Structure formats: C-alpha cells, structure tokens
Amino acid sequence: MRVIKKHDERKNEILDAAERLFHVKGYEKCTVNDILEEVAIAKGTFYYYFKSKKEVMEAVVSRYTDVVAERANKILKNDKISTEEKLVCIFRAMKINDQIDSDVLNEMHKAENAQLHQKILNQMVTTMAPILVQVVEEGVERKIWSCKYPLQYMQIFLSAALTLTDEGIFKLDKEEQGMLMTALISLIEKMLEVPENSFNQLFIQKWEKT
Amino acid sequence: MRVIKKHDERKNEILDAAERLFHVKGYEKCTVNDILEEVAIAKGTFYYYFKSKKEVMEAVVSRYTDVVAERANKILKNDKISTEEKLVCIFRAMKINDQIDSDVLNEMHKAENAQLHQKILNQMVTTMAPILVQVVEEGVERKIWSCKYPLQYMQIFLSAALTLTDEGIFKLDKEEQGMLMTALISLIEKMLEVPENSFNQLFIQKWEKT
DNA sequence: CACTTATATACCGACCGTCGGTCTATAATT
DNA sequence: AATTATAGACCGACGGTCGGTATATAAGTG
C-alpha cells in the first residue's frame, strides 16, 4: 500500500492530476478526494504537500504561466525575428488568438470556473504585460511604433482578451469570435499607432500557417 | 414566531440582506445561514424563494445591473445633453471612473470574490455594451466620432475596465489607478478616432465636479 | 349569510450528504 | 533517534432537501 516517492515527484504527480481534473471537471466541481483518487494517495499526503485546495490551484496556474513566460522571454531575446513577429509569437505562446489548440488554459476556460479564471487572469496580466512592454519598447526604439502608455495598454489588452475569449464567461459563436479578434487586432494597431490593417496580415498568416 | 408576508416583500428582504452581506463578508464567505439570520427566516423559507445560493447572487446582480441600465437608457434618450456628455454620464452611472462612491458594485469588488465578479462582469458587458454602442452610433451620425467596431470596442473597454479596477483581483496604488484611468480615456479617444486628449478634460471635470 | 371544506401559499427546522481540512499513528529513511 | 513521508479516521461547516405546519383565501353547503 505504502509507496514512497521523492518530494518533487509526488508534488508534481499531484499537480498533474489536479491540472487534468480542474480542466475536465472544473475547479469548483473537482474535489480534493477526486485528486486523491487519481494520484492514489491519502488525504494526509495531499495536505502534507499543499496546505489547501486553493494552494494547489495557484500552483497549477503558476506552473503554467511560468512556462508561458519562459517561452515569451525566449522570443523576446531572439534577435533573428522582427519586432512585429515577436509580438505575434508571444500572443501565440499565450494562445490568445488560437482556436484549435486544446491546451491547458483554453481547456480551463470551458469549465465554468470563476476562481481559476481569475487567478489565471491575474497571473497572466502580471507576468506577461511587462514582457510585452519590452517588445513594445523595442518597437518604439526602432521607430516602427509609438505608444503612450505601454504597460497600461498591455494590461488592458490582456485583461479584455482573456476575459472575452473565456468560454466560461461569454458564449460567442464563430462569427462573434472572428469579429472580436479583428477588433482586438485593430486595437493593437491603435495602441501602437501604426496604420490600420498593418497587423491584420501578420496575425492571420501566423495563425493559419500552423 | 411565524410571520407571513407578501411574496415580493419577502423576496426583496432576502435580496437586500444577501446584497448587504455579500459585500460585507464576500459571496463565498457569506453562508446561507448568515442570510437566514439577517432576515430571520428558516432555511425552508429561503429555498422556497430561491433554489440555490448562486441563484440569489444572480438575482442580486441582475437587480443592480437593471438599475444601471435604466439610468443609462435615460441618459441616452436625453436630448438636452451632448453626445460626449452622454458617454461620460453613462460611465459615471456605472461607477467606472469614480473612486469615492461606495456603492454596491464598488464595494463588492473589495471582497475577494470570483463568482460574483464574474457575474457582474458578464451582466454589465452584456447589458451595457449595446447601450454604449447607441451612444457611439449617435456620435458617428453626428460626424463627431468614427468607429469601426463599436460593439467589440465597447465590450473590450468594459471588460478591461471592470477587471483591472477590481480591487479583489488587482491591487493598484493611487498612482497606478491614475495611470490606468488616463490610459483608458486615451483608449476611448483612439476607439472613437478623436484627437488625443480631447476627452481628458471632459472626464476629469465631470468626476471632480461631484 | 354563516360555516365548513378545500386549496394554494408561506413558512418551519430537523436532517442529510459532501467536502475541505485536521489530527494522530506509523512506516521508511537518514 | 530524529526526520520525512504516508495513511486514513475523524470533524465541523455548509449547501441543500424534505415532510410537515400555519395562514389566508376561495369554494361549496345548509
């Protein structure tokens, strides 16, 4: 019965199970017992690693946003791609404009799930906005863009995008989704003070290519 | 012990108590028993009027958004004020750019409270965006504004504003709040394609006047 | 018109199942 | 011997259910 594992291994097992269950059942509907069952551990073990259900959720979210942030930072530091492309790539890394992909964040949206969404939103805005600001500043330095409130604009963009595309909050049909995307792209153009439709191609190409 | 009241009277008593308690204790921390105590009714009575705690919450939110929507519609139909002022007034009616006022929505933000926030956000965007679109269209007809995606822009604006100003999600100090407001105003200018800073005065005056 | 009878409405509170979380015991490792 | 990891019985709070009761109003009845 008793199986002993390395601290981090067990911890990750719990995180994996939690992540999976959260986006299958939704955070609120997923009970601690569900997680115990999946990992095949007892309650005591669970609470030996995490002090509450909420803490696991936050750990799951952090683990995810860390991965995204790392990806984004790599893109940022990559000298081989243009500033415009960096922006698009980072958005792609966040799955903001991607419909097909069924990865953690997108799946999580589906479950009606206020707490989880809020945490994701918070983490995402907090960690990603500053990275995006760096891209924007790069563009400003290279004189291709101009932007009065980089941080605030990125915060606004992220919070709106993450909220409106959350299927657990707003139910949009394909057409509405398309309109929203178009509007979001056009807003970025305005934020960076580039001519209308100059980003259109860039974004659409990128996301149909893959 | 037994006090009998008209259906709507009782129902409103419950809603009043719930509303008060939700923003004092927060939705999640407020138990059904708390509400029962406040209204001085038994559990059966509560569940005679509402089929769940969540349903009461939704009713509280609807009652509030209905009031706001009504105020907004009155402003919209008022021929005595300019289109620009209508926009400002409607935002004021939603308490988006108001710091002092301690009314329901603002107070509710304070409690860490994902479910309630999400419902408010949803209701607010759903009911208010279309009203704002009418104002925008009025401005477009009068040739003072121009706007490519009125509905989407308003949705984006509302979701960002309501999310970022939620004290339960993001903790901003006074300075950050100010920057955010400025950025939001400048974004509206971009959305409506008016010159930079043309709304600045309008918004600031309005909100310092009262 | 008084007087039962019936029906719908409002209300009560004991009870239940679930769930997050605690506590103590104990096995394994160092 | 001490520390670390695991187990699982147990707890209390909470949302929600259920069977039943009191009140008011309407409908039948002599």
PDB file of N, CA and C in Angstrom, chain A residues 30-110:
ATOM      1  N   CYS A  30     -14.280  19.924  -8.890  1.00  0.00           N
ATOM      2  CA  CYS A  30     -13.262  18.917  -8.613  1.00  0.00           C
ATOM      3  C   CYS A  30     -12.964  18.910  -7.116  1.00  0.00           C
ATOM      4  N   THR A  31     -13.193  17.789  -6.473  1.00  0.00           N
ATOM      5  CA  THR A  31     -12.972  17.722  -5.028  1.00  0.00           C
ATOM      6  C   THR A  31     -11.559  17.230  -4.736  1.00  0.00           C
ATOM      7  N   VAL A  32     -11.137  17.507  -3.539  1.00  0.00           N
ATOM      8  CA  VAL A  32      -9.826  17.025  -3.109  1.00  0.00           C
ATOM      9  C   VAL A  32      -9.798  15.503  -3.188  1.00  0.00           C
ATOM     10  N   ASN A  33     -10.898  14.883  -2.853  1.00  0.00           N
ATOM     11  CA  ASN A  33     -10.971  13.414  -2.941  1.00  0.00           C
ATOM     12  C   ASN A  33     -10.761  12.916  -4.361  1.00  0.00           C
ATOM     13  N   ASP A  34     -11.270  13.657  -5.323  1.00  0.00           N
ATOM     14  CA  ASP A  34     -11.029  13.290  -6.731  1.00  0.00           C
ATOM     15  C   ASP A  34      -9.527  13.222  -7.005  1.00  0.00           C
ATOM     16  N   ILE A  35      -8.841  14.214  -6.516  1.00  0.00           N
ATOM     17  CA  ILE A  35      -7.388  14.259  -6.739  1.00  0.00           C
ATOM     18  C   ILE A  35      -6.702  13.090  -6.031  1.00  0.00           C
ATOM     19  N   LEU A  36      -7.106  12.861  -4.787  1.00  0.00           N
ATOM     20  CA  LEU A  36      -6.528  11.747  -4.028  1.00  0.00           C
ATOM     21  C   LEU A  36      -6.681  10.442  -4.790  1.00  0.00           C
ATOM     22  N   GLU A  37      -7.870  10.237  -5.295  1.00  0.00           N
ATOM     23  CA  GLU A  37      -8.165   9.010  -6.024  1.00  0.00           C
ATOM     24  C   GLU A  37      -7.243   8.874  -7.237  1.00  0.00           C
ATOM     25  N   GLU A  38      -7.140   9.954  -7.998  1.00  0.00           N
ATOM     26  CA  GLU A  38      -6.325   9.935  -9.217  1.00  0.00           C
ATOM     27  C   GLU A  38      -4.855   9.640  -8.914  1.00  0.00           C
ATOM     28  N   VAL A  39      -4.344  10.278  -7.876  1.00  0.00           N
ATOM     29  CA  VAL A  39      -2.926  10.080  -7.554  1.00  0.00           C
ATOM     30  C   VAL A  39      -2.744   8.803  -6.733  1.00  0.00           C
ATOM     31  N   ALA A  40      -3.855   8.324  -6.171  1.00  0.00           N
ATOM     32  CA  ALA A  40      -3.814   7.168  -5.276  1.00  0.00           C
ATOM     33  C   ALA A  40      -2.990   7.442  -4.028  1.00  0.00           C
ATOM     34  N   ILE A  41      -3.374   8.485  -3.369  1.00  0.00           N
ATOM     35  CA  ILE A  41      -2.743   8.818  -2.084  1.00  0.00           C
ATOM     36  C   ILE A  41      -3.839   9.100  -1.068  1.00  0.00           C
ATOM     37  N   ALA A  42      -3.454   9.231   0.166  1.00  0.00           N
ATOM     38  CA  ALA A  42      -4.423   9.537   1.218  1.00  0.00           C
ATOM     39  C   ALA A  42      -4.454  11.037   1.453  1.00  0.00           C
ATOM     40  N   LYS A  43      -5.488  11.439   2.176  1.00  0.00           N
ATOM     41  CA  LYS A  43      -5.662  12.860   2.405  1.00  0.00           C
ATOM     42  C   LYS A  43      -4.472  13.500   3.081  1.00  0.00           C
ATOM     43  N   GLY A  44      -3.967  12.799   4.075  1.00  0.00           N
ATOM     44  CA  GLY A  44      -2.823  13.326   4.815  1.00  0.00           C
ATOM     45  C   GLY A  44      -1.670  13.687   3.898  1.00  0.00           C
ATOM     46  N   THR A  45      -1.464  12.834   2.900  1.00  0.00           N
ATOM     47  CA  THR A  45      -0.363  13.069   1.963  1.00  0.00           C
ATOM     48  C   THR A  45      -0.591  14.353   1.183  1.00  0.00           C
ATOM     49  N   PHE A  46      -1.811  14.487   0.729  1.00  0.00           N
ATOM     50  CA  PHE A  46      -2.146  15.699  -0.012  1.00  0.00           C
ATOM     51  C   PHE A  46      -1.830  16.937   0.814  1.00  0.00           C
ATOM     52  N   TYR A  47      -2.301  16.931   2.030  1.00  0.00           N
ATOM     53  CA  TYR A  47      -2.131  18.115   2.870  1.00  0.00           C
ATOM     54  C   TYR A  47      -0.719  18.217   3.450  1.00  0.00           C
ATOM     55  N   TYR A  48       0.056  17.195   3.198  1.00  0.00           N
ATOM     56  CA  TYR A  48       1.471  17.299   3.563  1.00  0.00           C
ATOM     57  C   TYR A  48       2.177  18.178   2.518  1.00  0.00           C
ATOM     58  N   TYR A  49       1.687  18.115   1.285  1.00  0.00           N
ATOM     59  CA  TYR A  49       2.324  18.871   0.202  1.00  0.00           C
ATOM     60  C   TYR A  49       1.707  20.249  -0.025  1.00  0.00           C
ATOM     61  N   PHE A  50       0.421  20.332   0.179  1.00  0.00           N
ATOM     62  CA  PHE A  50      -0.251  21.613  -0.040  1.00  0.00           C
ATOM     63  C   PHE A  50      -1.149  21.909   1.148  1.00  0.00           C
ATOM     64  N   LYS A  51      -1.187  23.181   1.504  1.00  0.00           N
ATOM     65  CA  LYS A  51      -1.984  23.454   2.691  1.00  0.00           C
ATOM     66  C   LYS A  51      -3.457  23.720   2.412  1.00  0.00           C
ATOM     67  N   SER A  52      -3.821  23.801   1.158  1.00  0.00           N
ATOM     68  CA  SER A  52      -5.243  23.926   0.826  1.00  0.00           C
ATOM     69  C   SER A  52      -5.474  23.599  -0.644  1.00  0.00           C
ATOM     70  N   LYS A  53      -6.720  23.407  -0.971  1.00  0.00           N
ATOM     71  CA  LYS A  53      -7.084  23.154  -2.361  1.00  0.00           C
ATOM     72  C   LYS A  53      -6.722  24.366  -3.219  1.00  0.00           C
ATOM     73  N   LYS A  54      -6.980  25.527  -2.650  1.00  0.00           N
ATOM     74  CA  LYS A  54      -6.674  26.762  -3.363  1.00  0.00           C
ATOM     75  C   LYS A  54      -5.191  26.854  -3.703  1.00  0.00           C
ATOM     76  N   GLU A  55      -4.367  26.403  -2.767  1.00  0.00           N
ATOM     77  CA  GLU A  55      -2.927  26.497  -2.995  1.00  0.00           C
ATOM     78  C   GLU A  55      -2.504  25.628  -4.177  1.00  0.00           C
ATOM     79  N   VAL A  56      -3.119  24.461  -4.301  1.00  0.00           N
ATOM     80  CA  VAL A  56      -2.813  23.604  -5.459  1.00  0.00           C
ATOM     81  C   VAL A  56      -3.189  24.336  -6.729  1.00  0.00           C
ATOM     82  N   MET A  57      -4.365  24.931  -6.700  1.00  0.00           N
ATOM     83  CA  MET A  57      -4.834  25.648  -7.889  1.00  0.00           C
ATOM     84  C   MET A  57      -3.838  26.728  -8.267  1.00  0.00           C
ATOM     85  N   GLU A  58      -3.414  27.485  -7.279  1.00  0.00           N
ATOM     86  CA  GLU A  58      -2.473  28.556  -7.565  1.00  0.00           C
ATOM     87  C   GLU A  58      -1.151  28.004  -8.091  1.00  0.00           C
ATOM     88  N   ALA A  59      -0.749  26.861  -7.561  1.00  0.00           N
ATOM     89  CA  ALA A  59       0.487  26.229  -8.030  1.00  0.00           C
ATOM     90  C   ALA A  59       0.339  25.771  -9.471  1.00  0.00           C
ATOM     91  N   VAL A  60      -0.820  25.221  -9.783  1.00  0.00           N
ATOM     92  CA  VAL A  60      -1.078  24.790 -11.159  1.00  0.00           C
ATOM     93  C   VAL A  60      -0.994  25.987 -12.105  1.00  0.00           C
ATOM     94  N   VAL A  61      -1.625  27.053 -11.704  1.00  0.00           N
ATOM     95  CA  VAL A  61      -1.615  28.252 -12.535  1.00  0.00           C
ATOM     96  C   VAL A  61      -0.201  28.806 -12.691  1.00  0.00           C
ATOM     97  N   SER A  62       0.518  28.887 -11.583  1.00  0.00           N
ATOM     98  CA  SER A  62       1.882  29.413 -11.648  1.00  0.00           C
ATOM     99  C   SER A  62       2.759  28.568 -12.560  1.00  0.00           C
ATOM    100  N   ARG A  63       2.635  27.256 -12.389  1.00  0.00           N
ATOM    101  CA  ARG A  63       3.441  26.372 -13.221  1.00  0.00           C
ATOM    102  C   ARG A  63       3.182  26.661 -14.685  1.00  0.00           C
ATOM    103  N   TYR A  64       1.916  26.897 -15.003  1.00  0.00           N
ATOM    104  CA  TYR A  64       1.576  27.178 -16.392  1.00  0.00           C
ATOM    105  C   TYR A  64       2.077  28.538 -16.858  1.00  0.00           C
ATOM    106  N   THR A  65       1.815  29.552 -16.080  1.00  0.00           N
ATOM    107  CA  THR A  65       2.229  30.894 -16.502  1.00  0.00           C
ATOM    108  C   THR A  65       3.756  30.998 -16.565  1.00  0.00           C
ATOM    109  N   ASP A  66       4.441  30.258 -15.714  1.00  0.00           N
ATOM    110  CA  ASP A  66       5.902  30.253 -15.774  1.00  0.00           C
ATOM    111  C   ASP A  66       6.389  29.732 -17.122  1.00  0.00           C
ATOM    112  N   VAL A  67       5.768  28.660 -17.571  1.00  0.00           N
ATOM    113  CA  VAL A  67       6.134  28.095 -18.866  1.00  0.00           C
ATOM    114  C   VAL A  67       5.910  29.115 -19.973  1.00  0.00           C
ATOM    115  N   VAL A  68       4.745  29.744 -19.941  1.00  0.00           N
ATOM    116  CA  VAL A  68       4.425  30.743 -20.965  1.00  0.00           C
ATOM    117  C   VAL A  68       5.407  31.910 -20.901  1.00  0.00           C
ATOM    118  N   ALA A  69       5.689  32.359 -19.690  1.00  0.00           N
ATOM    119  CA  ALA A  69       6.600  33.491 -19.528  1.00  0.00           C
ATOM    120  C   ALA A  69       7.986  33.143 -20.064  1.00  0.00           C
ATOM    121  N   GLU A  70       8.404  31.931 -19.829  1.00  0.00           N
ATOM    122  CA  GLU A  70       9.724  31.497 -20.300  1.00  0.00           C
ATOM    123  C   GLU A  70       9.766  31.492 -21.822  1.00  0.00           C
ATOM    124  N   ARG A  71       8.741  30.886 -22.405  1.00  0.00           N
ATOM    125  CA  ARG A  71       8.630  30.896 -23.868  1.00  0.00           C
ATOM    126  C   ARG A  71       8.699  32.321 -24.393  1.00  0.00           C
ATOM    127  N   ALA A  72       7.923  33.202 -23.745  1.00  0.00           N
ATOM    128  CA  ALA A  72       7.834  34.597 -24.191  1.00  0.00           C
ATOM    129  C   ALA A  72       9.190  35.287 -24.090  1.00  0.00           C
ATOM    130  N   ASN A  73       9.880  35.035 -23.008  1.00  0.00           N
ATOM    131  CA  ASN A  73      11.189  35.665 -22.832  1.00  0.00           C
ATOM    132  C   ASN A  73      12.181  35.204 -23.886  1.00  0.00           C
ATOM    133  N   LYS A  74      12.084  33.944 -24.241  1.00  0.00           N
ATOM    134  CA  LYS A  74      12.970  33.438 -25.301  1.00  0.00           C
ATOM    135  C   LYS A  74      12.690  34.160 -26.614  1.00  0.00           C
ATOM    136  N   ILE A  75      11.436  34.310 -26.906  1.00  0.00           N
ATOM    137  CA  ILE A  75      11.053  35.020 -28.133  1.00  0.00           C
ATOM    138  C   ILE A  75      11.582  36.449 -28.088  1.00  0.00           C
ATOM    139  N   LEU A  76      11.389  37.069 -26.943  1.00  0.00           N
ATOM    140  CA  LEU A  76      11.840  38.461 -26.777  1.00  0.00           C
ATOM    141  C   LEU A  76      13.325  38.620 -27.066  1.00  0.00           C
ATOM    142  N   LYS A  77      14.087  37.669 -26.581  1.00  0.00           N
ATOM    143  CA  LYS A  77      15.546  37.787 -26.704  1.00  0.00           C
ATOM    144  C   LYS A  77      16.089  37.279 -28.032  1.00  0.00           C
ATOM    145  N   ASN A  78      15.210  36.711 -28.823  1.00  0.00           N
ATOM    146  CA  ASN A  78      15.650  36.173 -30.110  1.00  0.00           C
ATOM    147  C   ASN A  78      15.863  37.301 -31.133  1.00  0.00           C
ATOM    148  N   ASP A  79      17.108  37.468 -31.558  1.00  0.00           N
ATOM    149  CA  ASP A  79      17.427  38.584 -32.463  1.00  0.00           C
ATOM    150  C   ASP A  79      17.087  38.274 -33.916  1.00  0.00           C
ATOM    151  N   LYS A  80      16.778  37.025 -34.159  1.00  0.00           N
ATOM    152  CA  LYS A  80      16.580  36.629 -35.561  1.00  0.00           C
ATOM    153  C   LYS A  80      15.196  36.983 -36.093  1.00  0.00           C
ATOM    154  N   ILE A  81      14.267  37.301 -35.206  1.00  0.00           N
ATOM    155  CA  ILE A  81      12.933  37.628 -35.699  1.00  0.00           C
ATOM    156  C   ILE A  81      12.614  39.096 -35.464  1.00  0.00           C
ATOM    157  N   SER A  82      11.769  39.610 -36.323  1.00  0.00           N
ATOM    158  CA  SER A  82      11.443  41.034 -36.245  1.00  0.00           C
ATOM    159  C   SER A  82      10.598  41.336 -35.013  1.00  0.00           C
ATOM    160  N   THR A  83      10.579  42.597 -34.677  1.00  0.00           N
ATOM    161  CA  THR A  83       9.805  43.008 -33.504  1.00  0.00           C
ATOM    162  C   THR A  83       8.319  42.672 -33.684  1.00  0.00           C
ATOM    163  N   GLU A  84       7.817  42.928 -34.881  1.00  0.00           N
ATOM    164  CA  GLU A  84       6.409  42.616 -35.139  1.00  0.00           C
ATOM    165  C   GLU A  84       6.129  41.138 -34.895  1.00  0.00           C
ATOM    166  N   GLU A  85       7.028  40.326 -35.411  1.00  0.00           N
ATOM    167  CA  GLU A  85       6.814  38.888 -35.257  1.00  0.00           C
ATOM    168  C   GLU A  85       6.895  38.453 -33.802  1.00  0.00           C
ATOM    169  N   LYS A  86       7.761  39.119 -33.066  1.00  0.00           N
ATOM    170  CA  LYS A  86       7.852  38.803 -31.636  1.00  0.00           C
ATOM    171  C   LYS A  86       6.488  38.958 -30.972  1.00  0.00           C
ATOM    172  N   LEU A  87       5.856  40.058 -31.293  1.00  0.00           N
ATOM    173  CA  LEU A  87       4.549  40.328 -30.707  1.00  0.00           C
ATOM    174  C   LEU A  87       3.576  39.200 -31.029  1.00  0.00           C
ATOM    175  N   VAL A  88       3.517  38.855 -32.289  1.00  0.00           N
ATOM    176  CA  VAL A  88       2.599  37.802 -32.711  1.00  0.00           C
ATOM    177  C   VAL A  88       2.946  36.478 -32.040  1.00  0.00           C
ATOM    178  N   CYS A  89       4.239  36.164 -32.029  1.00  0.00           N
ATOM    179  CA  CYS A  89       4.663  34.899 -31.437  1.00  0.00           C
ATOM    180  C   CYS A  89       4.311  34.817 -29.958  1.00  0.00           C
ATOM    181  N   ILE A  90       4.476  35.921 -29.266  1.00  0.00           N
ATOM    182  CA  ILE A  90       4.168  35.907 -27.832  1.00  0.00           C
ATOM    183  C   ILE A  90       2.673  35.703 -27.619  1.00  0.00           C
ATOM    184  N   PHE A  91       1.883  36.358 -28.430  1.00  0.00           N
ATOM    185  CA  PHE A  91       0.441  36.135 -28.307  1.00  0.00           C
ATOM    186  C   PHE A  91       0.115  34.677 -28.586  1.00  0.00           C
ATOM    187  N   ARG A  92       0.782  34.149 -29.579  1.00  0.00           N
ATOM    188  CA  ARG A  92       0.551  32.743 -29.885  1.00  0.00           C
ATOM    189  C   ARG A  92       0.960  31.869 -28.703  1.00  0.00           C
ATOM    190  N   ALA A  93       2.046  32.222 -28.090  1.00  0.00           N
ATOM    191  CA  ALA A  93       2.518  31.449 -26.931  1.00  0.00           C
ATOM    192  C   ALA A  93       1.502  31.479 -25.800  1.00  0.00           C
ATOM    193  N   MET A  94       0.654  32.489 -25.811  1.00  0.00           N
ATOM    194  CA  MET A  94      -0.384  32.588 -24.783  1.00  0.00           C
ATOM    195  C   MET A  94      -1.702  31.986 -25.243  1.00  0.00           C
ATOM    196  N   LYS A  95      -1.717  31.601 -26.513  1.00  0.00           N
ATOM    197  CA  LYS A  95      -2.940  31.007 -27.087  1.00  0.00           C
ATOM    198  C   LYS A  95      -4.109  31.977 -27.096  1.00  0.00           C
ATOM    199  N   ILE A  96      -3.783  33.246 -27.231  1.00  0.00           N
ATOM    200  CA  ILE A  96      -4.884  34.201 -27.232  1.00  0.00           C
ATOM    201  C   ILE A  96      -5.662  34.137 -28.535  1.00  0.00           C
ATOM    202  N   ASN A  97      -4.942  34.012 -29.650  1.00  0.00           N
ATOM    203  CA  ASN A  97      -5.661  34.038 -30.922  1.00  0.00           C
ATOM    204  C   ASN A  97      -5.706  32.670 -31.606  1.00  0.00           C
ATOM    205  N   ASP A  98      -5.694  31.663 -30.812  1.00  0.00           N
ATOM    206  CA  ASP A  98      -5.661  30.327 -31.375  1.00  0.00           C
ATOM    207  C   ASP A  98      -6.961  29.595 -31.044  1.00  0.00           C
ATOM    208  N   GLN A  99      -7.585  29.066 -32.062  1.00  0.00           N
ATOM    209  CA  GLN A  99      -8.871  28.411 -31.769  1.00  0.00           C
ATOM    210  C   GLN A  99      -8.776  26.897 -31.625  1.00  0.00           C
ATOM    211  N   ILE A 100      -7.880  26.311 -32.388  1.00  0.00           N
ATOM    212  CA  ILE A 100      -7.861  24.860 -32.442  1.00  0.00           C
ATOM    213  C   ILE A 100      -7.245  24.245 -31.184  1.00  0.00           C
ATOM    214  N   ASP A 101      -6.115  24.762 -30.853  1.00  0.00           N
ATOM    215  CA  ASP A 101      -5.331  24.193 -29.763  1.00  0.00           C
ATOM    216  C   ASP A 101      -6.153  23.929 -28.505  1.00  0.00           C
ATOM    217  N   SER A 102      -5.952  22.766 -27.962  1.00  0.00           N
ATOM    218  CA  SER A 102      -6.728  22.410 -26.770  1.00  0.00           C
ATOM    219  C   SER A 102      -5.781  22.268 -25.595  1.00  0.00           C
ATOM    220  N   ASP A 103      -5.115  23.333 -25.288  1.00  0.00           N
ATOM    221  CA  ASP A 103      -4.146  23.216 -24.195  1.00  0.00           C
ATOM    222  C   ASP A 103      -4.699  23.743 -22.876  1.00  0.00           C
ATOM    223  N   VAL A 104      -3.929  23.601 -21.872  1.00  0.00           N
ATOM    224  CA  VAL A 104      -4.413  23.847 -20.510  1.00  0.00           C
ATOM    225  C   VAL A 104      -5.322  25.054 -20.371  1.00  0.00           C
ATOM    226  N   LEU A 105      -4.769  26.202 -20.703  1.00  0.00           N
ATOM    227  CA  LEU A 105      -5.506  27.432 -20.485  1.00  0.00           C
ATOM    228  C   LEU A 105      -6.829  27.447 -21.231  1.00  0.00           C
ATOM    229  N   ASN A 106      -6.772  27.078 -22.487  1.00  0.00           N
ATOM    230  CA  ASN A 106      -8.002  27.090 -23.260  1.00  0.00           C
ATOM    231  C   ASN A 106      -9.033  26.105 -22.726  1.00  0.00           C
ATOM    232  N   GLU A 107      -8.566  24.962 -22.379  1.00  0.00           N
ATOM    233  CA  GLU A 107      -9.475  23.956 -21.843  1.00  0.00           C
ATOM    234  C   GLU A 107     -10.093  24.430 -20.538  1.00  0.00           C
ATOM    235  N   MET A 108      -9.266  25.054 -19.761  1.00  0.00           N
ATOM    236  CA  MET A 108      -9.744  25.512 -18.464  1.00  0.00           C
ATOM    237  C   MET A 108     -10.885  26.510 -18.591  1.00  0.00           C
ATOM    238  N   HIS A 109     -10.822  27.278 -19.649  1.00  0.00           N
ATOM    239  CA  HIS A 109     -11.884  28.242 -19.858  1.00  0.00           C
ATOM    240  C   HIS A 109     -13.238  27.561 -19.862  1.00  0.00           C
ATOM    241  N   LYS A 110     -13.259  26.385 -20.453  1.00  0.00           N
ATOM    242  CA  LYS A 110     -14.545  25.748 -20.692  1.00  0.00           C
ATOM    243  C   LYS A 110     -15.337  25.487 -19.419  1.00  0.00           C
TER     244      LYS A 110
END
